[in-house]
mmCIF file of C-alpha atoms in Angstrom:
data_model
loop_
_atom_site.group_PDB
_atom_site.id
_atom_site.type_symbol
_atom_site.label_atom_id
_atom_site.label_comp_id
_atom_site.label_asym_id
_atom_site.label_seq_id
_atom_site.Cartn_x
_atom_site.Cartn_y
_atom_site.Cartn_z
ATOM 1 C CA UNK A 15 134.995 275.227 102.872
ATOM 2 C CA UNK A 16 137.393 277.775 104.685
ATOM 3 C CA UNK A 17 134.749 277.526 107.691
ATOM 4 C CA UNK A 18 135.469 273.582 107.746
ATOM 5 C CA UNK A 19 139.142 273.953 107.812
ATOM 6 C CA UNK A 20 139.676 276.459 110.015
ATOM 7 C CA UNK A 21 137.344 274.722 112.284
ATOM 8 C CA UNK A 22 139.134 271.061 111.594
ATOM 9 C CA UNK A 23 141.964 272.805 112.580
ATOM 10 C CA UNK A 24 141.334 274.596 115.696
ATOM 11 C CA UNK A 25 139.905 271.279 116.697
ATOM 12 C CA UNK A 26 143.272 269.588 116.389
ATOM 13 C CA UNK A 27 145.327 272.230 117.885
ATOM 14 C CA UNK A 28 142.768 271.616 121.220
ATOM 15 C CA UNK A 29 143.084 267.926 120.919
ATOM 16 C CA UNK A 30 147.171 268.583 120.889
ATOM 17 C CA UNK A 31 146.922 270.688 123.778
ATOM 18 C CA UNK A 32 144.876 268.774 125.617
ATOM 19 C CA UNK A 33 147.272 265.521 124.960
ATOM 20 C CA UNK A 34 150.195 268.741 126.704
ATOM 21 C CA UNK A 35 148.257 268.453 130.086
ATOM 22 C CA UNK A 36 147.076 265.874 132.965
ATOM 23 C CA UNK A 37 143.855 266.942 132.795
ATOM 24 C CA UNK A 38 143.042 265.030 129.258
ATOM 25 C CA UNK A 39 140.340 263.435 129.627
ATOM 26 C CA UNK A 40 138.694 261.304 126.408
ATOM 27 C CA UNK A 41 135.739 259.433 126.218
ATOM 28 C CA UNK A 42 134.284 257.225 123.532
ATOM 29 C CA UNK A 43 130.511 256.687 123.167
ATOM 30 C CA UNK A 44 127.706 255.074 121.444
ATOM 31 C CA UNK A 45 123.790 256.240 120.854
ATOM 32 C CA UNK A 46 120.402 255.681 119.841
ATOM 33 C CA UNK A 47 118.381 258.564 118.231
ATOM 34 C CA UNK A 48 114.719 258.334 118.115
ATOM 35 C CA UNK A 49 113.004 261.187 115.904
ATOM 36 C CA UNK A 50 109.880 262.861 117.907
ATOM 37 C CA UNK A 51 108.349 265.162 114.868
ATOM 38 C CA UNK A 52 106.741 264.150 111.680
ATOM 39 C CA UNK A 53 110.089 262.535 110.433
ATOM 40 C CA UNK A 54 110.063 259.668 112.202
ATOM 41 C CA UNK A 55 114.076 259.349 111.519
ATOM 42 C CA UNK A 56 116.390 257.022 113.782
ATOM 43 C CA UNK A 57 120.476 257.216 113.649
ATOM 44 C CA UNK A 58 122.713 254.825 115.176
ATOM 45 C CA UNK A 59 126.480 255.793 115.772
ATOM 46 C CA UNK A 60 129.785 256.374 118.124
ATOM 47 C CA UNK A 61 131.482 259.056 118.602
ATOM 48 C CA UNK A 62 134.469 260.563 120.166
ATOM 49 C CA UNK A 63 135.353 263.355 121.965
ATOM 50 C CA UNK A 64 138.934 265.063 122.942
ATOM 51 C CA UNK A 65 138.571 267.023 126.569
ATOM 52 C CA UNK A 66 140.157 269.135 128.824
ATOM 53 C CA UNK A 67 139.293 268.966 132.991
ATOM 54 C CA UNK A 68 139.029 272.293 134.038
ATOM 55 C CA UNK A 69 138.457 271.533 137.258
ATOM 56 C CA UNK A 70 136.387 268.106 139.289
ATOM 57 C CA UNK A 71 132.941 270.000 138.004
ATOM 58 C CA UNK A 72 134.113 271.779 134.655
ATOM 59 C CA UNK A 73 135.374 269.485 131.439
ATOM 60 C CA UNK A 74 135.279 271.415 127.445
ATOM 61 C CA UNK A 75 136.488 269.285 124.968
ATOM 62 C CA UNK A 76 135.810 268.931 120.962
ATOM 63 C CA UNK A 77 134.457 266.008 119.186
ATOM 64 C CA UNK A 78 133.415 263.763 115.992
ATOM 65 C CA UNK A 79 131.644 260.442 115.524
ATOM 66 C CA UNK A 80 129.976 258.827 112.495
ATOM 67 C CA UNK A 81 126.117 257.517 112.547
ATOM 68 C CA UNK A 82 124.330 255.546 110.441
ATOM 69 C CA UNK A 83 120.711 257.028 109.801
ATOM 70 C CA UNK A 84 117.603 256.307 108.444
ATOM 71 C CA UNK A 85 114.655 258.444 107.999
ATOM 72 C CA UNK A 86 110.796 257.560 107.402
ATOM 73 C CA UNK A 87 108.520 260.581 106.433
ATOM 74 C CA UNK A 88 104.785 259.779 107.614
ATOM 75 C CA UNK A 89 103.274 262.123 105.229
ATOM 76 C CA UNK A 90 101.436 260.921 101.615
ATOM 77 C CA UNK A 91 101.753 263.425 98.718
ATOM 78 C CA UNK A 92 102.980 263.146 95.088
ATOM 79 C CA UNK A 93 107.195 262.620 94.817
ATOM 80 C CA UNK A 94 108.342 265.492 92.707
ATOM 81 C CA UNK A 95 111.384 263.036 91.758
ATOM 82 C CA UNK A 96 109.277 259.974 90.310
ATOM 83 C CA UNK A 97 105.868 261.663 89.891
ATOM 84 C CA UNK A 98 103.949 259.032 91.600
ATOM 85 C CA UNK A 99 101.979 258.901 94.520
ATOM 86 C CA UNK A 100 103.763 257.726 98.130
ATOM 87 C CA UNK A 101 102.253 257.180 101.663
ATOM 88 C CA UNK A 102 105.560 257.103 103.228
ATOM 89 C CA UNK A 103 108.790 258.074 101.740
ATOM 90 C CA UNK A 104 112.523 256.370 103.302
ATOM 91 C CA UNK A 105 116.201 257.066 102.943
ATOM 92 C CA UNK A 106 119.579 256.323 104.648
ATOM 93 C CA UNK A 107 122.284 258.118 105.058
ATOM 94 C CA UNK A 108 125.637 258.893 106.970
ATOM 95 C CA UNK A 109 126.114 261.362 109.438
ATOM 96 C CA UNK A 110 129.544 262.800 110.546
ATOM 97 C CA UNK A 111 129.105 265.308 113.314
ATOM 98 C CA UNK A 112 131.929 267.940 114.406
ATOM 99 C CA UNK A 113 131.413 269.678 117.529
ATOM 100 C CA UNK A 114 132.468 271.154 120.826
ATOM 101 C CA UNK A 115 130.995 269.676 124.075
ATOM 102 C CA UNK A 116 130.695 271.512 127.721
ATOM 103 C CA UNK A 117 130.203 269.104 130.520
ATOM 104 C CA UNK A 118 128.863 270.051 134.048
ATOM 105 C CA UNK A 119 129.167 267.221 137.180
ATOM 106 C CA UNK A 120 127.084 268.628 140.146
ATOM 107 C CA UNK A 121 129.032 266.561 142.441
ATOM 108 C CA UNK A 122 133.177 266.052 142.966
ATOM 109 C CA UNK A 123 134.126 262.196 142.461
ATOM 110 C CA UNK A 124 131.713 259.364 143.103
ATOM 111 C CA UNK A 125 128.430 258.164 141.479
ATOM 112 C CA UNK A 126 128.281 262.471 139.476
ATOM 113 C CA UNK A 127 124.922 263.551 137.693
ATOM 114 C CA UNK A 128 125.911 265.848 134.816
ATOM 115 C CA UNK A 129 124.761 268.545 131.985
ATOM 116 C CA UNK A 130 126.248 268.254 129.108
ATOM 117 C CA UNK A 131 125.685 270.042 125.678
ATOM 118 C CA UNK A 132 126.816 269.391 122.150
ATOM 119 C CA UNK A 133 127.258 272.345 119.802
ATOM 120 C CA UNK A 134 128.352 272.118 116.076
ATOM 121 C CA UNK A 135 128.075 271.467 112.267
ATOM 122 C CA UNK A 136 127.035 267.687 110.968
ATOM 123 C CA UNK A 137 128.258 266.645 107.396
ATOM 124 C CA UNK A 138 125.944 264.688 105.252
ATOM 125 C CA UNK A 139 126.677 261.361 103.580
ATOM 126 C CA UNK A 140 124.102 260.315 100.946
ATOM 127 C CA UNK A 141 123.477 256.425 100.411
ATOM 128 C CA UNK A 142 121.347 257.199 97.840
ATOM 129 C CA UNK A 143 120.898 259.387 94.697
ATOM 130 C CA UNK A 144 117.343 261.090 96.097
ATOM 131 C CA UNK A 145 119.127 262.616 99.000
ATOM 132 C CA UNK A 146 121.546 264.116 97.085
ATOM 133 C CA UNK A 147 120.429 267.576 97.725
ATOM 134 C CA UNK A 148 120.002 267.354 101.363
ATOM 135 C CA UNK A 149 122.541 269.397 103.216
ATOM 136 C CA UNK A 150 122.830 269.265 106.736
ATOM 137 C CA UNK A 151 124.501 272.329 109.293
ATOM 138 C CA UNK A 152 123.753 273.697 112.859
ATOM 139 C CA UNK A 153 123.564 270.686 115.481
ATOM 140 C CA UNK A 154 122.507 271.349 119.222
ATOM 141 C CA UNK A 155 122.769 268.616 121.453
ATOM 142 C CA UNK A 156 121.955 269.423 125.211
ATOM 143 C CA UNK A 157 122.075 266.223 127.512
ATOM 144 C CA UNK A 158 121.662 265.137 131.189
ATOM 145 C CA UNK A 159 123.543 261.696 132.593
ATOM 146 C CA UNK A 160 124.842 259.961 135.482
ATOM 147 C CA UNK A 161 128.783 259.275 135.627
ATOM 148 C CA UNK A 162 129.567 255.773 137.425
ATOM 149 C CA UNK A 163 132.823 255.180 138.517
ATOM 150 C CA UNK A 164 134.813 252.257 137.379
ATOM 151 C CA UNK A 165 138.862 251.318 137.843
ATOM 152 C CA UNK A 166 140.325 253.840 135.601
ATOM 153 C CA UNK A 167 138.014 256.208 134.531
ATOM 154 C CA UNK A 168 133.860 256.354 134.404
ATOM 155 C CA UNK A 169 130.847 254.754 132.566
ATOM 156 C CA UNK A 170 127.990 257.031 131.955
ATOM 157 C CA UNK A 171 124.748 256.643 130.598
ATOM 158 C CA UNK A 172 122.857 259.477 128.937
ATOM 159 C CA UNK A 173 119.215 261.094 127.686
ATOM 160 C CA UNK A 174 119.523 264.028 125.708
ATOM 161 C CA UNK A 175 117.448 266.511 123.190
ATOM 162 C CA UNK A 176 118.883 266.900 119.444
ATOM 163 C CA UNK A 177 118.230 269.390 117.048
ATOM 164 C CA UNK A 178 119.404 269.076 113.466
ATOM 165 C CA UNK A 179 119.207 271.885 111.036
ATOM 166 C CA UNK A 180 118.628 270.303 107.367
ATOM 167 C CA UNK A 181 117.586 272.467 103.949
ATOM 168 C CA UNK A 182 116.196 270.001 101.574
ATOM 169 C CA UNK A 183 114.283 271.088 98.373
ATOM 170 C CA UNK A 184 112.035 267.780 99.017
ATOM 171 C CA UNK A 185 110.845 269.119 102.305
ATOM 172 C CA UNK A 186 109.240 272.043 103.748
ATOM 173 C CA UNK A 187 110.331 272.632 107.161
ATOM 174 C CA UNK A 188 113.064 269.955 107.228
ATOM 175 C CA UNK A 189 115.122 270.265 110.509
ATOM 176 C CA UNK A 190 114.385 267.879 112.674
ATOM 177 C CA UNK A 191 114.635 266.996 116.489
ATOM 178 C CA UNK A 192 115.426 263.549 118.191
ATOM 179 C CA UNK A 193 115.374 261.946 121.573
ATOM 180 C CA UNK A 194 119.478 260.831 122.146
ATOM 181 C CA UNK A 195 120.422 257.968 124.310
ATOM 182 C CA UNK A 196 123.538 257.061 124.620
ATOM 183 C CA UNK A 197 125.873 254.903 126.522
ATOM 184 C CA UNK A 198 130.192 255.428 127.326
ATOM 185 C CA UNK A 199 133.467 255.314 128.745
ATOM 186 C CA UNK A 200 135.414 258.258 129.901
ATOM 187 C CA UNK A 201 139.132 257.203 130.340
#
């Protein structure tokens, strides 16, 4: 809990100095993850992210969002909660990612491809009383997109590789990965 604070905090005291300097540069975003291992799990969400412009090639900047999920497991067995048999097994559940974000544009102004990569912690929100004991930590998101400029700012569009550690007494090997598009305004 001390870990979560501390980190809440720094987070604000970024987004504060950011707000201090020209070079603040938000951006708001929505996205579409598709799982690509045996848990064929989907999320749907926005977030939003606080940065700082370095410099034209450079932004850092910290971030949070909220994403609706839902999760289909492909493999039959025996449910050690009901006892009965299952071919699949479903649940839903919120997502509420904190995490820092580097951002790399290859070229100064103008139509810019960029790296970009998510680091951080996601906090789990059960919808249902199964998925109680599912606890979710270490997130790595690295992404490549395309900037586009528009009046006052830039929409950008997206593909990216998640990774979602999970510890779940229900599951084996539960981290996960997913395919990430998303779509967005930087202001």
């Amino acid at each position: 809990m001390k870990k979560i604070i501390l980190f809440l905090f720094v987070a604000m005291l970024a987004t504060s100095m950011c707000f201090a300097q020209s070079k603040f540069e938000p951006q708001v975003k929505v996205g579409y993850d598709l799982g690509i291992d045996d848990d064929k799990n989907q999320s749907f969400g926005a977030e939003f992210l606080a940065g700082y412009r370095f410099n034209e090639n450079f932004r850092l900047g910290v971030g949070t969002g909220i994403s609706w999920c839902k999760h289909l497991y492909e493999k039959a067995g025996v449910s050690s909660i009901t006892d009965e048999y299952y071919k699949d097994y479903k649940e839903t559940a919120l997502y509420v990612p904190l995490f820092v974000n580097g951002k790399f544009n290859f070229i100064k102004g103008g139509v810019s491809p960029y790296l970009s990569l998510d680091l951080g912690y996601t906090f789990f929100i059960s919808c249902s009383d199964y998925a109680d004991e599912n606890d979710l930590g270490f997130m790595a998101k690295p992404a490549f997109g395309v900037d586009f400029p528009v009046v006052n700012g830039n929409i950008f569009v997206e593909l990216g590789y998640k990774y979602q550690k999970r510890d779940w007494p229900l599951i084996e090997k539960a981290d996960y990965s997913q395919l990430s598009i998303a779509v967005g305004y930087s202001f």
